[in-house]
Short mmCIF file of C-alpha atoms and ligand atoms in Angstrom, two decimals:
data_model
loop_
_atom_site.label_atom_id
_atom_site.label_comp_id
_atom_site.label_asym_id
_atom_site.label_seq_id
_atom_site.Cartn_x
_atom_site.Cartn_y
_atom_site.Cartn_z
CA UNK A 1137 -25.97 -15.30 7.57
CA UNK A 1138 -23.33 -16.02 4.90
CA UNK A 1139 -21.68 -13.00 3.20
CA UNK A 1140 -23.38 -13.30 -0.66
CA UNK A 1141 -20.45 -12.11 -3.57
CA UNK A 1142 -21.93 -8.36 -5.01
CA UNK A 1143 -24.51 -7.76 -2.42
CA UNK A 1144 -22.40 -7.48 0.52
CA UNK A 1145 -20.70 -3.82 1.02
CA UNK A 1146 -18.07 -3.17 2.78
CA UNK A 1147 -19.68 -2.04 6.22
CA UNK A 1148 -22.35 -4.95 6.48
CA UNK A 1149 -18.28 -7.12 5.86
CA UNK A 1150 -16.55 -4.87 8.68
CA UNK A 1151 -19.55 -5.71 10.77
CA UNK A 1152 -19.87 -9.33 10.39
CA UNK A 1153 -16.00 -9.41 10.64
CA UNK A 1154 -16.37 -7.50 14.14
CA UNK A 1155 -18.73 -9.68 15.46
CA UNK A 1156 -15.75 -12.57 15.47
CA UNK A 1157 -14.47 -10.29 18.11
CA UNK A 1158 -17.06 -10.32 21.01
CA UNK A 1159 -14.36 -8.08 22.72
CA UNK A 1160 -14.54 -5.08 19.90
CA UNK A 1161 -15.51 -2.00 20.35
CA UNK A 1162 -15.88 -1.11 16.46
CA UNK A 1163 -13.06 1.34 16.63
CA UNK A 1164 -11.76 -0.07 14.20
CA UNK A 1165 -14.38 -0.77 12.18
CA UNK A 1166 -14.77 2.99 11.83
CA UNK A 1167 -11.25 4.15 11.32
CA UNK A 1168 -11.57 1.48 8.27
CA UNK A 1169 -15.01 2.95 7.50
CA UNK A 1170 -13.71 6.47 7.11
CA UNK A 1171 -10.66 5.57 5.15
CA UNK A 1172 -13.09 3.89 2.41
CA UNK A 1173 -15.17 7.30 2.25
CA UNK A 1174 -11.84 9.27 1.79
CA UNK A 1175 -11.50 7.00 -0.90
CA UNK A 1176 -14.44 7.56 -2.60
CA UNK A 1177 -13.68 10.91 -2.62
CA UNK A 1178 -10.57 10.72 -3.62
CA UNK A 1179 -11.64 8.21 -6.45
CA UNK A 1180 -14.30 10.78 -7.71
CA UNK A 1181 -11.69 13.35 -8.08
CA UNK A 1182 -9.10 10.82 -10.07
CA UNK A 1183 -11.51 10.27 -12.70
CA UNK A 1184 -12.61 13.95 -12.73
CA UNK A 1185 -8.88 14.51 -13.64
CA UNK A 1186 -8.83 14.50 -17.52
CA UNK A 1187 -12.26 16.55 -17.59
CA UNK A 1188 -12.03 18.99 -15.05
CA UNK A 1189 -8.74 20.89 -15.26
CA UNK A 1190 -7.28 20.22 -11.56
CA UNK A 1191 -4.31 18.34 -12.78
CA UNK A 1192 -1.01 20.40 -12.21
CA UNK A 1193 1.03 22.08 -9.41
CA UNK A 1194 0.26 22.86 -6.06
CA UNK A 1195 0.85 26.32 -6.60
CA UNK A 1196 -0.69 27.30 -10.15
CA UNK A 1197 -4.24 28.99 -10.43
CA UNK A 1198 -7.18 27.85 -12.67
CA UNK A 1199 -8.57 30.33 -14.67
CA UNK A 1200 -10.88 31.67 -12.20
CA UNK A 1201 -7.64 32.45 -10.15
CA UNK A 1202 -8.51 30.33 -7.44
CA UNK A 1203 -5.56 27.96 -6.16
CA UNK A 1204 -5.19 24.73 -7.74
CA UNK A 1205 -4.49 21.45 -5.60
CA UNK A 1206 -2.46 18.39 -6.56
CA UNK A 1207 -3.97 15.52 -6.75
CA UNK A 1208 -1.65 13.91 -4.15
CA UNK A 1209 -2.43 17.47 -1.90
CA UNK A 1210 -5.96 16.95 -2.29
CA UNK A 1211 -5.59 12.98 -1.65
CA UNK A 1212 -3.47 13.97 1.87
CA UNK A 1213 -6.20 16.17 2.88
CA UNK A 1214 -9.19 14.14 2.54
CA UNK A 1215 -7.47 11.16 4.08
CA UNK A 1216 -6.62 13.58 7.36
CA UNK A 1217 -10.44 14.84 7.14
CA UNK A 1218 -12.02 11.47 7.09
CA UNK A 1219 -9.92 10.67 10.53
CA UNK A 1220 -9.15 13.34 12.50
CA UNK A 1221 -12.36 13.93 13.76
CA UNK A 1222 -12.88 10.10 14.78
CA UNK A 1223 -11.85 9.87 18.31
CA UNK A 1224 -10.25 6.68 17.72
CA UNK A 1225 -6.81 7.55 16.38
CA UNK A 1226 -4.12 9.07 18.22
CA UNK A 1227 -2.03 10.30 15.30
CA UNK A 1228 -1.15 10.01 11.84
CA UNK A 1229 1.62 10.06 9.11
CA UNK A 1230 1.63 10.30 5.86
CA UNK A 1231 4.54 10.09 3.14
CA UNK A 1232 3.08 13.74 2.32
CA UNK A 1233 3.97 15.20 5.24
CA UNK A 1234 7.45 15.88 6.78
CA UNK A 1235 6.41 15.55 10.86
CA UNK A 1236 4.00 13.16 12.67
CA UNK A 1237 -0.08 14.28 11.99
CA UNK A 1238 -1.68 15.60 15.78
CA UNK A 1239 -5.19 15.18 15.92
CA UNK A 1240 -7.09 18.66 17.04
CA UNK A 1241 -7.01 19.34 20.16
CA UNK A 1242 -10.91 19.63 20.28
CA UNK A 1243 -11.47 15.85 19.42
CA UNK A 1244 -10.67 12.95 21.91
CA UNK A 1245 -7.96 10.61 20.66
CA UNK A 1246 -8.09 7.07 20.71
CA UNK A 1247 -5.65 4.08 20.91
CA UNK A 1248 -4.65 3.38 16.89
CA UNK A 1249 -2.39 5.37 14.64
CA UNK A 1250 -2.93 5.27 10.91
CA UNK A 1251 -0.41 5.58 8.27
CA UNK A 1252 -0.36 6.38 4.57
CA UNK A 1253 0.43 7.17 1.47
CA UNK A 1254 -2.46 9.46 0.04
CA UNK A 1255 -1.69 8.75 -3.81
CA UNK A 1256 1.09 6.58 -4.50
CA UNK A 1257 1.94 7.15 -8.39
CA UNK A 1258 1.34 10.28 -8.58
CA UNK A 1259 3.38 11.00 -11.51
CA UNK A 1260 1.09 8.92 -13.39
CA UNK A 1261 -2.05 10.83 -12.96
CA UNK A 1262 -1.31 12.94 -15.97
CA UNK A 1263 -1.06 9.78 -18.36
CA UNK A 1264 -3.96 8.05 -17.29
CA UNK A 1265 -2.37 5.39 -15.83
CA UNK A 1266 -3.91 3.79 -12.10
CA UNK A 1267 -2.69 5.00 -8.85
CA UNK A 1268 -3.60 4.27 -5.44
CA UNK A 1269 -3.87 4.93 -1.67
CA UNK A 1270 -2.01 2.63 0.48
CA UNK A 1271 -2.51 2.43 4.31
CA UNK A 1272 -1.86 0.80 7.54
CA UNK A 1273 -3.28 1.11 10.86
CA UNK A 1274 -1.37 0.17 14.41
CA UNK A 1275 -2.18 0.25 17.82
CA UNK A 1276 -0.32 2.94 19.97
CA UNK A 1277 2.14 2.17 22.57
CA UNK A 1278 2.24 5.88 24.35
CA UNK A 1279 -0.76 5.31 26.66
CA UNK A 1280 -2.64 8.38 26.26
CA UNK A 1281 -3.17 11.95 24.91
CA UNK A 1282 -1.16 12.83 21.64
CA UNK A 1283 0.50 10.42 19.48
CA UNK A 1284 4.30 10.49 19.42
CA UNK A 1285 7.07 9.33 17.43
CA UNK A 1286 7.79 6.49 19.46
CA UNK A 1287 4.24 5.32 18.26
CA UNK A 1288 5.13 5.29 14.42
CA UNK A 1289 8.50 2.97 15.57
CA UNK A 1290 6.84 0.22 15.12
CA UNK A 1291 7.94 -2.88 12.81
CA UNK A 1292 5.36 -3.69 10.29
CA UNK A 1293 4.50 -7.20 12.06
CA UNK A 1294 2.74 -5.10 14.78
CA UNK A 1295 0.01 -3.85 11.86
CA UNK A 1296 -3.31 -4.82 12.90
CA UNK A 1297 -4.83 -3.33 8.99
CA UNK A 1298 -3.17 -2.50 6.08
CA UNK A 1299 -5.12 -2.10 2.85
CA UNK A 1300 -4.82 0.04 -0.81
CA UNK A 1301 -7.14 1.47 -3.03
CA UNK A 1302 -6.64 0.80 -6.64
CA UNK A 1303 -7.34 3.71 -8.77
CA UNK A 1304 -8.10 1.74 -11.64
CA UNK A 1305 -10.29 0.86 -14.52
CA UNK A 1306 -12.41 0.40 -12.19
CA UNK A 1307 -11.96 1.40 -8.12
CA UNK A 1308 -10.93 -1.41 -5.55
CA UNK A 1309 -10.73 -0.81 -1.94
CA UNK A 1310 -7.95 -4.19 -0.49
CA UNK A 1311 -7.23 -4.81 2.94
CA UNK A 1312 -6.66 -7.50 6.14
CA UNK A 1313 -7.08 -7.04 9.44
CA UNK A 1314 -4.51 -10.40 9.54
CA UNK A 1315 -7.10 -12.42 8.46
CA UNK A 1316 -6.96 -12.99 5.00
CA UNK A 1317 -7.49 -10.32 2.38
CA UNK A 1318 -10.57 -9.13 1.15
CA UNK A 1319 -11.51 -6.85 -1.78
CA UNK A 1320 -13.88 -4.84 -2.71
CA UNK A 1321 -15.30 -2.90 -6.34
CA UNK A 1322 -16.62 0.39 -5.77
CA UNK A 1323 -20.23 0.35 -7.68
CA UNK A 1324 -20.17 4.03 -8.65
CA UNK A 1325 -24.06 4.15 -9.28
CA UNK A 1326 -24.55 3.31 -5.69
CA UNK A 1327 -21.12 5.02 -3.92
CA UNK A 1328 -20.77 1.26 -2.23
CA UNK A 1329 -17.75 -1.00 -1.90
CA UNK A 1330 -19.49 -4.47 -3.17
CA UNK A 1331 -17.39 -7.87 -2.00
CA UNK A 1332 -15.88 -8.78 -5.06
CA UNK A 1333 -12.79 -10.51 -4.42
CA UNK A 1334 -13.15 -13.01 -1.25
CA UNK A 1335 -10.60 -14.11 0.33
CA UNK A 1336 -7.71 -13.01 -1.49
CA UNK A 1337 -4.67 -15.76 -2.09
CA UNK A 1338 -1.48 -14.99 -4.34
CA UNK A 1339 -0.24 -17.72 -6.53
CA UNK A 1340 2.77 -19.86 -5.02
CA UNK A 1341 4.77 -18.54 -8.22
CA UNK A 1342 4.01 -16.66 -11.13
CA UNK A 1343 5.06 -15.98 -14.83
CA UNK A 1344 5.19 -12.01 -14.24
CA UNK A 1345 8.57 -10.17 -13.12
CA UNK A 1346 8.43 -6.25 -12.22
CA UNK A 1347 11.30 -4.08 -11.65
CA UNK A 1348 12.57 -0.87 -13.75
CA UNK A 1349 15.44 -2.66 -16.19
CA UNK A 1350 16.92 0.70 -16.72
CA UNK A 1351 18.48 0.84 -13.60
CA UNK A 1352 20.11 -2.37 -14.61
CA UNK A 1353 23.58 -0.99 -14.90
CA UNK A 1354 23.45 0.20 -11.33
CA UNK A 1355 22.41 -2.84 -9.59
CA UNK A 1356 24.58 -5.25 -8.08
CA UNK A 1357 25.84 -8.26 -9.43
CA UNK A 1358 23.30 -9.90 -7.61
CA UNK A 1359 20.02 -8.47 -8.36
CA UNK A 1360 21.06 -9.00 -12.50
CA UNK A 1361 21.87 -12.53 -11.98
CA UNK A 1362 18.35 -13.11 -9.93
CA UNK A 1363 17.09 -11.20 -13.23
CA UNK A 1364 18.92 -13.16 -15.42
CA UNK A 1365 18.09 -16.49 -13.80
CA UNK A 1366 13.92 -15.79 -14.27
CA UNK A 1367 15.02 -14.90 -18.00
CA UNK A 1368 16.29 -18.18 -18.55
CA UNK A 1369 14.15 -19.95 -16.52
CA UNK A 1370 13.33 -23.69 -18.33
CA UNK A 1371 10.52 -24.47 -16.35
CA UNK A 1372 8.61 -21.58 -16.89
CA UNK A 1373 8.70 -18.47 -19.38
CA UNK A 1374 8.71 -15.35 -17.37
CA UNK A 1375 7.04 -12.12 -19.09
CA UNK A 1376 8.36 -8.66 -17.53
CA UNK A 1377 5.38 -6.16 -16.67
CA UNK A 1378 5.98 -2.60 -15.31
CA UNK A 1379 4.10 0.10 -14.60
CA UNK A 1380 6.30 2.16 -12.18
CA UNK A 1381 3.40 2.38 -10.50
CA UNK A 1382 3.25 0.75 -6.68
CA UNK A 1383 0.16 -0.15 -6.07
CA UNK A 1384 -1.14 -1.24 -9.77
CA UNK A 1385 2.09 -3.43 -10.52
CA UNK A 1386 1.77 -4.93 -6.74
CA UNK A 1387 -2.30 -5.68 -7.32
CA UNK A 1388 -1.53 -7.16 -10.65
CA UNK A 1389 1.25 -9.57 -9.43
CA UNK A 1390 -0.97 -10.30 -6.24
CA UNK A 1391 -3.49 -11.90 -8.69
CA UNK A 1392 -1.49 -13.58 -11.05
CA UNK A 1393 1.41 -13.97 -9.37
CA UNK A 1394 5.34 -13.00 -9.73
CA UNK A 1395 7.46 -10.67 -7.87
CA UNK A 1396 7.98 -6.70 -7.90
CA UNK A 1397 11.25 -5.51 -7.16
CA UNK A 1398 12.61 -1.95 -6.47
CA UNK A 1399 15.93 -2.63 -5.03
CA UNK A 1400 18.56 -0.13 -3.93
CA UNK A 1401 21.27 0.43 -6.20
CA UNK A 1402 24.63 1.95 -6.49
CA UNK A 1403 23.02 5.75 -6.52
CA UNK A 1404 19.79 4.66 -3.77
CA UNK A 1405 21.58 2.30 -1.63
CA UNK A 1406 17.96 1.96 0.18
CA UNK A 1407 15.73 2.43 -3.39
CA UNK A 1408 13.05 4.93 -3.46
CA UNK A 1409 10.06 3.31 -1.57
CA UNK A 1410 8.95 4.07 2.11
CA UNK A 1411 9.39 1.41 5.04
CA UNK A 1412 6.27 2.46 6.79
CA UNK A 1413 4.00 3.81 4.11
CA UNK A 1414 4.73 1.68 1.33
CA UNK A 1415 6.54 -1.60 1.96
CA UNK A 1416 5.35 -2.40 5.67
CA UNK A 1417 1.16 -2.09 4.50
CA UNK A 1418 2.18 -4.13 1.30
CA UNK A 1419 4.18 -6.67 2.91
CA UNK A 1420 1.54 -7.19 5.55
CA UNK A 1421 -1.11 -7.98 2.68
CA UNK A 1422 0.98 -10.10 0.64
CA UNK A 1423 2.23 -12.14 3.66
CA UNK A 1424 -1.86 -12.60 4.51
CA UNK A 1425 -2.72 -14.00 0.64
CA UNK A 1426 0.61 -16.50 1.16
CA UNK A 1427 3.31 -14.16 -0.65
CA UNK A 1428 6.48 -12.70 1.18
CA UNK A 1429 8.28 -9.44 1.26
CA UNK A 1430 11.91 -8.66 1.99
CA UNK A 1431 14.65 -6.34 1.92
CA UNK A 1432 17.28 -8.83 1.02
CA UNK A 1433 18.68 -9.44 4.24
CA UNK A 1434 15.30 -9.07 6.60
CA UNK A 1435 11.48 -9.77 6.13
CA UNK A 1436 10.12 -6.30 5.15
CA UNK A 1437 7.87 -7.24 8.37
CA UNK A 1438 10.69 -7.64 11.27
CA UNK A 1439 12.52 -3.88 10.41
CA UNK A 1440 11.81 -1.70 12.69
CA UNK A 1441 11.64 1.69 11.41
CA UNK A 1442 14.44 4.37 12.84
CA UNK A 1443 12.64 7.55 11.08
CA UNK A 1444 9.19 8.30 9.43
CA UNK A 1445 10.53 8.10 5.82
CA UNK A 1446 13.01 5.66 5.91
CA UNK A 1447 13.46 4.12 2.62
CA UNK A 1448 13.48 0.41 1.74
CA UNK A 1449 14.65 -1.95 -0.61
CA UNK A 1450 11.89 -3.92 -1.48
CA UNK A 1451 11.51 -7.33 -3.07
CA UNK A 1452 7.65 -8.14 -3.03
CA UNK A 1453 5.51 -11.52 -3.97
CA UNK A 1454 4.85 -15.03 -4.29
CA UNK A 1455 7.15 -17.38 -2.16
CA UNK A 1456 8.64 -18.99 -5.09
CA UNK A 1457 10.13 -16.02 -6.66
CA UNK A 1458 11.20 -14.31 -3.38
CA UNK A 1459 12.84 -17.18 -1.87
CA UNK A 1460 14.87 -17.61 -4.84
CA UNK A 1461 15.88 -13.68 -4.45
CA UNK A 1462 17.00 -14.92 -1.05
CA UNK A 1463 18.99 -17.33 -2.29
CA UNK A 1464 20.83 -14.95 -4.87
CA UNK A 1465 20.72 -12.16 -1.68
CA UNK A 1466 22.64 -14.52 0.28
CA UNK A 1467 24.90 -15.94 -2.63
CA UNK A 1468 23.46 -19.42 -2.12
CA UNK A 1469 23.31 -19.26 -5.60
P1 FDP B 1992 5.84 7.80 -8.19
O1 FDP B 1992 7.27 8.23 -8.25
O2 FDP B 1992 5.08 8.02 -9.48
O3 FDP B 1992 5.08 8.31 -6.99
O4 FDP B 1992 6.45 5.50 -4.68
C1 FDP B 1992 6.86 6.10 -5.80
C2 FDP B 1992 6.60 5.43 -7.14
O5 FDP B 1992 5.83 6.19 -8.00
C3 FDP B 1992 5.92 4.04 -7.07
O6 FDP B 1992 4.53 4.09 -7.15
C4 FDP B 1992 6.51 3.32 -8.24
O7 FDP B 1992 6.50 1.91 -8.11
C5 FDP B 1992 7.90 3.84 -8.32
O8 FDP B 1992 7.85 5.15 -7.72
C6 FDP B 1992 8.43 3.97 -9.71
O9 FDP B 1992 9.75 4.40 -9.69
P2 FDP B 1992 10.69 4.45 -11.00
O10 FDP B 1992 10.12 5.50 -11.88
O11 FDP B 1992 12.03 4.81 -10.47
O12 FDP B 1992 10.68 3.09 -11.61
#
């Protein structure tokens, strides 16, 4: 039957996707399952956030005394509760957490690995501003028992899902399982993810730029003149959007098209974003919608990752606007 825009949710999609895959055992279907009800969760308690008084640190009390969660704390949490339990998943990391994730020892463990980033943004919840979860899933190359290290060292191009959830005006739940990219509006009255995006395709260049121009003074030579070049542009007039927050300024550019950049600079050499948590998941969706990602000198996709929270430079978008960075990278211009 074909998939109908708004009346298709996100399981009857995972299904019909599965079904391509005669071979499937729907492991994967649940792991992506789970991570969409840890997002509903999580959404729930976003936009309880100005109401409810939960916003602060880790380590204050609420006026009944009881301990107060973070956000991101409570975001980590859920996303370790929706998966543990699964049987499917041999391990986890998450930008939130210093060591790799072991699954109980009560629950069987299963041949993927799942990475995240529970609520990238987080300095944002307190101004209102969207923030999102940001995931990838590989398969394990330890064959059996815990999940190691060696697991997570992975490059990015051995993903087999990646997705985000958009915290948002309203909530969208993004992913690809490598083919194509797919999203999906939560419908609060109904706690479903409806289709609502179908096959997902980033522009082949855009008006937008995205990077934080107050680091200007620290980047190299070659990052301003890339800047400078879109400034002057006489094709096209480029308009400079920024959020400073991932996963909102990397869905907005997706659709319309341009390029984020947070590069390293003379005080981050290697920026401030994560290889595996951030940049690999992103890069694998924006490659799948016809965009690119890169460091500078590598595809975001081909680094393989030395520790869990190696940082990244990370130059993010449509082709147009990333192969020119290339270009200015390599001093071809
Ligand atoms: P945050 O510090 O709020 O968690 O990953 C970290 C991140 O946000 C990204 O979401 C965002 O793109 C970036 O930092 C913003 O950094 P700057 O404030 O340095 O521009």
């Amino acid at each position: 039957m074909a998939i109908r825009k708004g009346v298709t949710n996100l399981s009857r999609f995972l299904l019909e996707e599965q079904r391509n895959f005669p071979e499937a055992t729907g492991d994967f279907t649940l792991i992506l399952e789970q991570i969409a009800f840890a997002a509903k969760i999580i959404s729930r308690e976003v936009n309880k956030a100005g109401i409810v008084n939960i916003l602060g640190k880790a380590d204050s009390s609420n006026i009944h005394g009881e301990q107060q969660q973070k956000l991101d704390v409570f975001a980590n949490e859920k996303m370790i509760q929706a998966l543990d339990h699964t049987g499917k998943i041999c391990a986890m990391a998450s930008e939130e957490v210093d060591d790799i994730i072991n699954i109980p020892s009560k629950y069987p463990k299963g041949k993927y690995l799942v990475v995240f980033d529970p609520l990238d943004g987080s300095s944002n919840i307190d101004v209102n501003i969207s923030i999102g979860t940001i995931f990838g899933v590989y398969k394990r190359v330890s064959s059996e028992g815990d999940g190691c290290r060696q697991d997570f060292i992975q490059p990015g191009r051995n993903l087999v899902a990646a997705g985000y959830v958009i915290y948002g005006s309203s909530t969208m739940f993004v992913y690809t399982t490598g083919r194509g990219v797919n999203g999906f509006t939560l419908d609060p009255s109904v706690g479903e993810f409806l289709l609502s995006h179908e096959n997902m395709v980033t522009p082949e260049f855009g008006s937008i730029y995205s990077i934080n121009e107050a680091n200007y003074h620290k980047w190299d030579e070659r990052i301003r003149n890339y800047v400078e070049h879109l400034k002057n542009l006489k094709e096209r007039q480029y308009t400079s959007r920024y959020i400073g927050s991932l996963v909102a300024d990397f869905h907005r550019n997706l659709l319309k098209g341009g390029v984020f950049l947070y590069p390293g600079d003379n005080k981050n050499p290697r920026g401030k974003l994560r290889l595996l948590y951030e940049a690999c998941p992103l890069a694998f969706i924006v490659e799948q919608a016809g965009g690119l990602a890169v460091d500078g000198d590598n595809n975001i996709l081909d680094i393989i990752p030395e520790n869990l929270h190696q940082k990244t430079p990370l130059i993010i978008g449509s082709k147009f606007e990333v192969e020119l960075f290339k270009k200015y990278w390599s001093k071809e211009l």
